[in-house]
PDB file of N, CA and C in Angstrom:
ATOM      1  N   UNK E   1      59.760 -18.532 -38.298  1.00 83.00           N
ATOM      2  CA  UNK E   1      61.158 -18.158 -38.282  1.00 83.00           C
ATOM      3  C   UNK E   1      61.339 -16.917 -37.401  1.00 83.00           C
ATOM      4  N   UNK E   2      62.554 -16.965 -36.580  1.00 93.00           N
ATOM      5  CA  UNK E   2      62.329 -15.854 -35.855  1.00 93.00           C
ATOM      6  C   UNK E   2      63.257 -14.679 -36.808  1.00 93.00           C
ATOM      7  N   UNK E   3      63.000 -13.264 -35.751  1.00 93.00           N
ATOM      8  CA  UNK E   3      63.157 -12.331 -36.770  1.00 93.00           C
ATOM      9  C   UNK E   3      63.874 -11.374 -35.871  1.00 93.00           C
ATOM     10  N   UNK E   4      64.910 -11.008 -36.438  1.00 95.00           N
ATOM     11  CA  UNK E   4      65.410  -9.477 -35.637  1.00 95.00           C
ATOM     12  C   UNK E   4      64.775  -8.417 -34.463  1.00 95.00           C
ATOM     13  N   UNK E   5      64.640  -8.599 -33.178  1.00 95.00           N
ATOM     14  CA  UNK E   5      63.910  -7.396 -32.689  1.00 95.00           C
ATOM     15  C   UNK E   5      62.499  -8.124 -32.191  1.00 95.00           C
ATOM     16  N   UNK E   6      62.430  -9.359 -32.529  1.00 95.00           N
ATOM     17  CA  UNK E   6      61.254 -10.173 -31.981  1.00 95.00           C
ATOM     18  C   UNK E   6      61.227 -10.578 -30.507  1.00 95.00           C
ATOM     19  N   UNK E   7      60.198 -10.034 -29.611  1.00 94.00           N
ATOM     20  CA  UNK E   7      60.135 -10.762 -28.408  1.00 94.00           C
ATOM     21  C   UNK E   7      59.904 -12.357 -27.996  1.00 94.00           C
ATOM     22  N   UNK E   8      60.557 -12.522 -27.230  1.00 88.00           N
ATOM     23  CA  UNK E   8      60.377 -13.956 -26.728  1.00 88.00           C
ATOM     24  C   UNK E   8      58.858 -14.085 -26.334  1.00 88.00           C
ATOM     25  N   UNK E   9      58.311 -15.441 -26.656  1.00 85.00           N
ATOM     26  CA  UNK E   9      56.995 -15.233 -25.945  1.00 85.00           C
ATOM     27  C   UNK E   9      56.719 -16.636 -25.074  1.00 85.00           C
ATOM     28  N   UNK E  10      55.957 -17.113 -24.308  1.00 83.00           N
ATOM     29  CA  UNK E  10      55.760 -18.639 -23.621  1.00 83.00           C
ATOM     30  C   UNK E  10      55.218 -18.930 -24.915  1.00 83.00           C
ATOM     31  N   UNK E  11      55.538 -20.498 -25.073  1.00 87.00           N
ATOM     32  CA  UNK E  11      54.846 -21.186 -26.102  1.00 87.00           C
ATOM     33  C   UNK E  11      55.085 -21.318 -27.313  1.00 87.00           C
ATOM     34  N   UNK E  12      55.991 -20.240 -27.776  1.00 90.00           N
ATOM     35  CA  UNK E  12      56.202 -20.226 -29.101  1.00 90.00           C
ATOM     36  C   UNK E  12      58.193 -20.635 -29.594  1.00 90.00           C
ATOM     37  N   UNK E  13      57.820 -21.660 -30.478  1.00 90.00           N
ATOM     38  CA  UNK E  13      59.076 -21.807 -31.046  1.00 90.00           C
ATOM     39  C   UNK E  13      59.734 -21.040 -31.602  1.00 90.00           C
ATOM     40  N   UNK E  14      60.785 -20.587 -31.714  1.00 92.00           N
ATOM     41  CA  UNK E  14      61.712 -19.189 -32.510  1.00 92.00           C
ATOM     42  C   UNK E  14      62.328 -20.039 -33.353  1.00 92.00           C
ATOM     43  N   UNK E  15      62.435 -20.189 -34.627  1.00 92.00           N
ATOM     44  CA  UNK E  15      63.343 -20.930 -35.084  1.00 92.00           C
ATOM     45  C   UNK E  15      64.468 -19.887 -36.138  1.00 92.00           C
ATOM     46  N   UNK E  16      66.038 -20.014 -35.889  1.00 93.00           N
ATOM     47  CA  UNK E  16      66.916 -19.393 -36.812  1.00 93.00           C
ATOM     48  C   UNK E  16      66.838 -19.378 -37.894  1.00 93.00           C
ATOM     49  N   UNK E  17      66.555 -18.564 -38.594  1.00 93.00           N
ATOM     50  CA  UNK E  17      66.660 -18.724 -40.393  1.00 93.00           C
ATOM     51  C   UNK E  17      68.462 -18.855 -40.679  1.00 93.00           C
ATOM     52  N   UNK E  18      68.317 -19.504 -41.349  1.00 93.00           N
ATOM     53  CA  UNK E  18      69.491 -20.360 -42.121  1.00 93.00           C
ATOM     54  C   UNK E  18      70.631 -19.062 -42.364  1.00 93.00           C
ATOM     55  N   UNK E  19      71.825 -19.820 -41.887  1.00 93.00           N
ATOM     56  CA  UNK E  19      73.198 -18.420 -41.906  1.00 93.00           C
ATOM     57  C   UNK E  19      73.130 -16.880 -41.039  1.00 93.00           C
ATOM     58  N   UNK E  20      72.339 -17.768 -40.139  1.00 95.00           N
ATOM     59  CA  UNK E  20      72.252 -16.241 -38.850  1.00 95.00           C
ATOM     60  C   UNK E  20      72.300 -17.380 -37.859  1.00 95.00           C
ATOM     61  N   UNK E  21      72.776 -16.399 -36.664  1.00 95.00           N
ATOM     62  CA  UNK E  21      72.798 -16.987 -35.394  1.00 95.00           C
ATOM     63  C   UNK E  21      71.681 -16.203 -34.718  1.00 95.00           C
ATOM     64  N   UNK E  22      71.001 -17.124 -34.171  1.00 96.00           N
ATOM     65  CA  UNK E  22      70.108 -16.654 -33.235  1.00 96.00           C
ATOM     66  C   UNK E  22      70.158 -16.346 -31.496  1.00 96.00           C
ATOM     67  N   UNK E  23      70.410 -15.226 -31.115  1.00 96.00           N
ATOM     68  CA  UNK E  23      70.476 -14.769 -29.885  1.00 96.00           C
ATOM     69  C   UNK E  23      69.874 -14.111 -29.371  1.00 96.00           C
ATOM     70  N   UNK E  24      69.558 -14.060 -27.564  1.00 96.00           N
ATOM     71  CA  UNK E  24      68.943 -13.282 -27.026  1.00 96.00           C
ATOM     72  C   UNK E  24      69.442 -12.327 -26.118  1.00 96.00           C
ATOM     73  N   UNK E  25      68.726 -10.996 -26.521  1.00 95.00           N
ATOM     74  CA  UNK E  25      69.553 -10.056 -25.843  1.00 95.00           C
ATOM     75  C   UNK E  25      68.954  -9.339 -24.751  1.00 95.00           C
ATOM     76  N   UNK E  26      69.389  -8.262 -23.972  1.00 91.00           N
ATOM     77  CA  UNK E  26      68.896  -7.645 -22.863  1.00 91.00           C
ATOM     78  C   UNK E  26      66.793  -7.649 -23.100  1.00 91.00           C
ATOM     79  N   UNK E  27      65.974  -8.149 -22.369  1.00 89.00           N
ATOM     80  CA  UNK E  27      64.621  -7.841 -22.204  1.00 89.00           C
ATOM     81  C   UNK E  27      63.880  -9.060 -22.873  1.00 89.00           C
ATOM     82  N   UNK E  28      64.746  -9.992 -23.230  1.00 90.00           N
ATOM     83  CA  UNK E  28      64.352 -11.254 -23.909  1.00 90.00           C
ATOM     84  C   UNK E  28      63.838 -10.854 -25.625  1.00 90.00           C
ATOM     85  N   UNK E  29      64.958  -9.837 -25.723  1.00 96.00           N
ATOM     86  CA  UNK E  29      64.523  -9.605 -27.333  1.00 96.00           C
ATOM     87  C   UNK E  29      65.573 -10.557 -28.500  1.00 96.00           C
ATOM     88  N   UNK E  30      65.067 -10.961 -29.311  1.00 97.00           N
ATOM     89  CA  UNK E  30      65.930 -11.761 -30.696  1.00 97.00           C
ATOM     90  C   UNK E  30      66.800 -10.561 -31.264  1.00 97.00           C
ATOM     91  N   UNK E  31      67.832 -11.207 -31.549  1.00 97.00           N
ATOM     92  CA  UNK E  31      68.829 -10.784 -32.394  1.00 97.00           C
ATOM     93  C   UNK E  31      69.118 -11.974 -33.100  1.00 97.00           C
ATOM     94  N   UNK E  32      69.864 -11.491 -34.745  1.00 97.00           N
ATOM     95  CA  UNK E  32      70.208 -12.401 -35.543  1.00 97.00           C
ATOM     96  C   UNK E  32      71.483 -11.341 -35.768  1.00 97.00           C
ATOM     97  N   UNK E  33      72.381 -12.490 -35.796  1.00 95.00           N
ATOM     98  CA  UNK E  33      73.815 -11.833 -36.482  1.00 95.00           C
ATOM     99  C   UNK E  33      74.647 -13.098 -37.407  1.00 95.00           C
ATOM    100  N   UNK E  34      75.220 -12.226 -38.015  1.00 93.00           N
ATOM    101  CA  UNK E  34      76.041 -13.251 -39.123  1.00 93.00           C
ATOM    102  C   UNK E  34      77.333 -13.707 -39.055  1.00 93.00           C
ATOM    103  N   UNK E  35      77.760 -13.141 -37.737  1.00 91.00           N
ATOM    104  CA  UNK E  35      78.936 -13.547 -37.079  1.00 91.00           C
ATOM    105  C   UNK E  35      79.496 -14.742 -37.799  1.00 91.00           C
ATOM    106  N   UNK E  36      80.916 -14.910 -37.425  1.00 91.00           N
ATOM    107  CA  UNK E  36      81.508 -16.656 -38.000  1.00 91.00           C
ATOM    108  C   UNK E  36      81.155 -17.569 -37.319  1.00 91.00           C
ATOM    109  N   UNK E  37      81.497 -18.227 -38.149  1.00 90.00           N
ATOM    110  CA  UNK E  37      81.322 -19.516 -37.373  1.00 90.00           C
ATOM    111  C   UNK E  37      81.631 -20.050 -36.209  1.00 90.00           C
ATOM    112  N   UNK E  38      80.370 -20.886 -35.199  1.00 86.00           N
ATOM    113  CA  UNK E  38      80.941 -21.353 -34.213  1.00 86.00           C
ATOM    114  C   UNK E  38      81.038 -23.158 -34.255  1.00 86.00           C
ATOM    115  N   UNK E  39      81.859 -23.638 -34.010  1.00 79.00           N
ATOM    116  CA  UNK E  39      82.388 -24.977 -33.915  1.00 79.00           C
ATOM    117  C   UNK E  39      81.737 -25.595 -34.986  1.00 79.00           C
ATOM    118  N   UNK E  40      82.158 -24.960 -36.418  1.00 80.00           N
ATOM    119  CA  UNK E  40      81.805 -25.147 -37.825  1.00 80.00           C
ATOM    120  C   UNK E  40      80.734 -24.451 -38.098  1.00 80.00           C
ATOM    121  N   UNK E  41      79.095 -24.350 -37.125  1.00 84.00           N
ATOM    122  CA  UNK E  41      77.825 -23.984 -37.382  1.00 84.00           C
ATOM    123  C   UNK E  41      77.437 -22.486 -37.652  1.00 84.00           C
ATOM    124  N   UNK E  42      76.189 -22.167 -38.133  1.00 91.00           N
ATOM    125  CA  UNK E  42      75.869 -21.161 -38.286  1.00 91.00           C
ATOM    126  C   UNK E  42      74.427 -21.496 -38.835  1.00 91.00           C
ATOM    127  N   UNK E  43      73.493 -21.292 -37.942  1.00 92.00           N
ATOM    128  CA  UNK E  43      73.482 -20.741 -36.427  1.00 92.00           C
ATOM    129  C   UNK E  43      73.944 -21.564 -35.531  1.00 92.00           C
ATOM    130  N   UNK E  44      74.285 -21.629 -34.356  1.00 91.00           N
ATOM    131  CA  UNK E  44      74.901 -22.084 -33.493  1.00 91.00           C
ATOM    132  C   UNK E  44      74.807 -22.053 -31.872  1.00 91.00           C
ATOM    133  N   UNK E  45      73.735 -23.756 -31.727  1.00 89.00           N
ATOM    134  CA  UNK E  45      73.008 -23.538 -30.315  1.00 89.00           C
ATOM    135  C   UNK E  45      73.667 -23.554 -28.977  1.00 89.00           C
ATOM    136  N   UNK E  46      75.069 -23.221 -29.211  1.00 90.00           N
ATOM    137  CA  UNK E  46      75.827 -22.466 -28.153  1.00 90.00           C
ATOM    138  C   UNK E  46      76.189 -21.300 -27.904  1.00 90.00           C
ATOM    139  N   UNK E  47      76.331 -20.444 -28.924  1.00 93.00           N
ATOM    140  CA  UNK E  47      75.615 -19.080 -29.039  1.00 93.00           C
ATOM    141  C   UNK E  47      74.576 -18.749 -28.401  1.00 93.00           C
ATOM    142  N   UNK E  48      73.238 -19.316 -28.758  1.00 93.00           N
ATOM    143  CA  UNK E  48      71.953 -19.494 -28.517  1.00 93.00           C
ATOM    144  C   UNK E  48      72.112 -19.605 -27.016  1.00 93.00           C
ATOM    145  N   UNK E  49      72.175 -20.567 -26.747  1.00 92.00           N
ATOM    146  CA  UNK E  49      72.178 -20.738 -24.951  1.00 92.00           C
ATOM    147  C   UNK E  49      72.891 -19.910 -24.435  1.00 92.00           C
ATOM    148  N   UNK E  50      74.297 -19.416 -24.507  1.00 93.00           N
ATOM    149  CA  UNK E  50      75.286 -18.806 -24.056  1.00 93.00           C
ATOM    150  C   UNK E  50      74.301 -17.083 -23.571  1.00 93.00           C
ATOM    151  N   UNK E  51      74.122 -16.529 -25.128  1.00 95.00           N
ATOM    152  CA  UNK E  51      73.448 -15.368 -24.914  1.00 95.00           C
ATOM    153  C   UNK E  51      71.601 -15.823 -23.912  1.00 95.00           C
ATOM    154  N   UNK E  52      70.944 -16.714 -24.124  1.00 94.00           N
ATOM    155  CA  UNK E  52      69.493 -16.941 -22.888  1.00 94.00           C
ATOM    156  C   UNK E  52      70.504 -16.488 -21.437  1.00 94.00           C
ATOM    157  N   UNK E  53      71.622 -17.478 -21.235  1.00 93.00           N
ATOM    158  CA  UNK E  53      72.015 -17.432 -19.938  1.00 93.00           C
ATOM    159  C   UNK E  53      72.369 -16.180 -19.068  1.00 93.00           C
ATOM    160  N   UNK E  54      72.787 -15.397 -20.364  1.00 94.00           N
ATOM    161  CA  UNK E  54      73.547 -14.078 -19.627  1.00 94.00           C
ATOM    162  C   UNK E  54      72.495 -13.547 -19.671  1.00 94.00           C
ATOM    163  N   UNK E  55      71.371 -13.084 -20.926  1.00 93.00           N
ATOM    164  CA  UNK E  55      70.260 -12.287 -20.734  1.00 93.00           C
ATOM    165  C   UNK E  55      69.324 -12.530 -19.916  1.00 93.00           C
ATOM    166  N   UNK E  56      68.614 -13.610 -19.019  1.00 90.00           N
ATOM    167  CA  UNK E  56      67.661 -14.376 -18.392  1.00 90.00           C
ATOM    168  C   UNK E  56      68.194 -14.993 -16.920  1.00 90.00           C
ATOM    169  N   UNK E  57      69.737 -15.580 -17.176  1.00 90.00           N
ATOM    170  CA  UNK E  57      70.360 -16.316 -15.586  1.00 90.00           C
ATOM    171  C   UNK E  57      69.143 -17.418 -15.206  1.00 90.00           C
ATOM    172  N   UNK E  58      69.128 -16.971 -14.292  1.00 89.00           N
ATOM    173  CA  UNK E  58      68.950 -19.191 -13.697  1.00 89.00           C
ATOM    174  C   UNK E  58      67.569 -19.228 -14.309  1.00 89.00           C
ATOM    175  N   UNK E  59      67.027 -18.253 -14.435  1.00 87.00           N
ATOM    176  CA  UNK E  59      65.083 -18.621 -15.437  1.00 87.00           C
ATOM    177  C   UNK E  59      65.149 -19.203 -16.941  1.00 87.00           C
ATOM    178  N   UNK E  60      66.703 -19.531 -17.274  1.00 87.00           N
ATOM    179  CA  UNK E  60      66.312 -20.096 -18.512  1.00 87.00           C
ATOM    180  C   UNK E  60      67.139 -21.830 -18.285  1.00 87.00           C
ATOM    181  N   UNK E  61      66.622 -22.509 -18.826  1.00 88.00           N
ATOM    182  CA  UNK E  61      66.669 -24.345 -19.115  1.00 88.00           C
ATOM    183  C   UNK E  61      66.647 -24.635 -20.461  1.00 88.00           C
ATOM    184  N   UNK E  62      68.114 -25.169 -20.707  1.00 86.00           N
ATOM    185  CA  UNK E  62      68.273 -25.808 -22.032  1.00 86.00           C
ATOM    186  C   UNK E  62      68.399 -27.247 -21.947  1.00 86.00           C
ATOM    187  N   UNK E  63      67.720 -27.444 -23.319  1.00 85.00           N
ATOM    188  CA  UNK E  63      67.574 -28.703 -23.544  1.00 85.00           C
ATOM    189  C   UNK E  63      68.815 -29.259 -24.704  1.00 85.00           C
ATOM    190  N   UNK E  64      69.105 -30.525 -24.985  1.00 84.00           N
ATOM    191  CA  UNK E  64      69.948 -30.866 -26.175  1.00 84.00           C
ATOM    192  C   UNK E  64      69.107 -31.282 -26.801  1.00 84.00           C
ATOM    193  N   UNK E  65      68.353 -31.704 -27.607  1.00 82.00           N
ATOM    194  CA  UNK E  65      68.037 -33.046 -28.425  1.00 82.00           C
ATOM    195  C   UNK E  65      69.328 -33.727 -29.062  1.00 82.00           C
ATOM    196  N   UNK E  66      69.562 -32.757 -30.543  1.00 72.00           N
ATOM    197  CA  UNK E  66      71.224 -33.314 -30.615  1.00 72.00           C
ATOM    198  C   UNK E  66      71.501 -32.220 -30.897  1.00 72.00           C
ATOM    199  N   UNK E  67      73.082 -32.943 -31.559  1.00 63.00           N
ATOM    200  CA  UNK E  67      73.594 -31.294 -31.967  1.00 63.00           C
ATOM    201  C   UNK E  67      75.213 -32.051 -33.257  1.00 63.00           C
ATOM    202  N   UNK E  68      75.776 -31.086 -33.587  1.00 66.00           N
ATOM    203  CA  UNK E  68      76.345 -31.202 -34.670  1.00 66.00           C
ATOM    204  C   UNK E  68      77.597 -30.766 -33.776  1.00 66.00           C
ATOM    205  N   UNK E  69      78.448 -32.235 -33.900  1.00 67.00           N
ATOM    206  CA  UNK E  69      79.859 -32.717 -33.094  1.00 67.00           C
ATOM    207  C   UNK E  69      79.170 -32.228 -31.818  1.00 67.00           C
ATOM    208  N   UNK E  70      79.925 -31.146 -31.055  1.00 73.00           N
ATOM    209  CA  UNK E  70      79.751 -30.668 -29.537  1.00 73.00           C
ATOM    210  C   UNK E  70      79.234 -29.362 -29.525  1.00 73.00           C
ATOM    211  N   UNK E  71      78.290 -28.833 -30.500  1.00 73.00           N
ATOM    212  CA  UNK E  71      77.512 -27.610 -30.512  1.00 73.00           C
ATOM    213  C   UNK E  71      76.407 -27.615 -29.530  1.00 73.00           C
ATOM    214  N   UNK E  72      76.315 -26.906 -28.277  1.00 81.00           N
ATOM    215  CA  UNK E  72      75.106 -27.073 -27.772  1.00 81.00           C
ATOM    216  C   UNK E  72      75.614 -27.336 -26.095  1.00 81.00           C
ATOM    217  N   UNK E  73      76.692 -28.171 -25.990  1.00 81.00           N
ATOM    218  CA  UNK E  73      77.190 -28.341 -24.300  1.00 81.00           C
ATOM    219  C   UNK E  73      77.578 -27.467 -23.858  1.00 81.00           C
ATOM    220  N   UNK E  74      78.499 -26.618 -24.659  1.00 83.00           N
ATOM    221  CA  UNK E  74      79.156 -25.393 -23.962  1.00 83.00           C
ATOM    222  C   UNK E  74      78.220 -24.261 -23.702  1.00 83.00           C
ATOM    223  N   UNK E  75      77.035 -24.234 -24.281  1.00 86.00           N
ATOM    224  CA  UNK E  75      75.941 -23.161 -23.901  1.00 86.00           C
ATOM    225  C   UNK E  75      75.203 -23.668 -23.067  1.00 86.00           C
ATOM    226  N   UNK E  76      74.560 -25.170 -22.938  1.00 84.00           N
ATOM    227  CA  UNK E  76      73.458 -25.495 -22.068  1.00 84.00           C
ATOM    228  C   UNK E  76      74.512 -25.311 -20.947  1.00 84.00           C
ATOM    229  N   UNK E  77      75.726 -25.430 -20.397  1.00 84.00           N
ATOM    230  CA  UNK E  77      76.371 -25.529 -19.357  1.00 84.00           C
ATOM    231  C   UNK E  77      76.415 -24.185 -18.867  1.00 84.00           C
ATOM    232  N   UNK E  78      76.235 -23.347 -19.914  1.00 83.00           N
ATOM    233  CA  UNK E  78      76.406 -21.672 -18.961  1.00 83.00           C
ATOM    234  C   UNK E  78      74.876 -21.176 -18.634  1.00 83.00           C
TER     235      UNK E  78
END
């Protein structure tokens, strides 16, 4: 589970603990916040992507597998 203040590393899965959103911030560090809800979810992998894109720019690649209604396009797209 990832954790507040945790660095990104190659190889390793980060996964959100339940009722946090998981984001990445300036230096590829984790943040969790409890923010509301986005497009019902929490955590929310448009959040997720949204914050890789701005912190990282063109070095980060998202994937969908799925997602819950349209959670997930509006971030892999930025």
């Amino acid at each position: 589970s990832a954790a507040h203040g945790m660095a990104l590393r190659p190889g390793r899965v980060h996964v959100a603990p339940p009722g946090s959103h998981l984001l990445v911030g300036r230096g590829g560090v984790l943040e969790l916040s409890a923010g509301s809800r986005c497009r019902h979810a929490r955590p929310a992998a448009d959040l997720l992507f949204a914050s890789a894109a701005d912190a990282c720019g063109a070095r980060v690649l998202a994937v969908v597998l799925t997602g819950r209604l349209q959670d997930g396009a509006a971030g892999a797209w930025a």
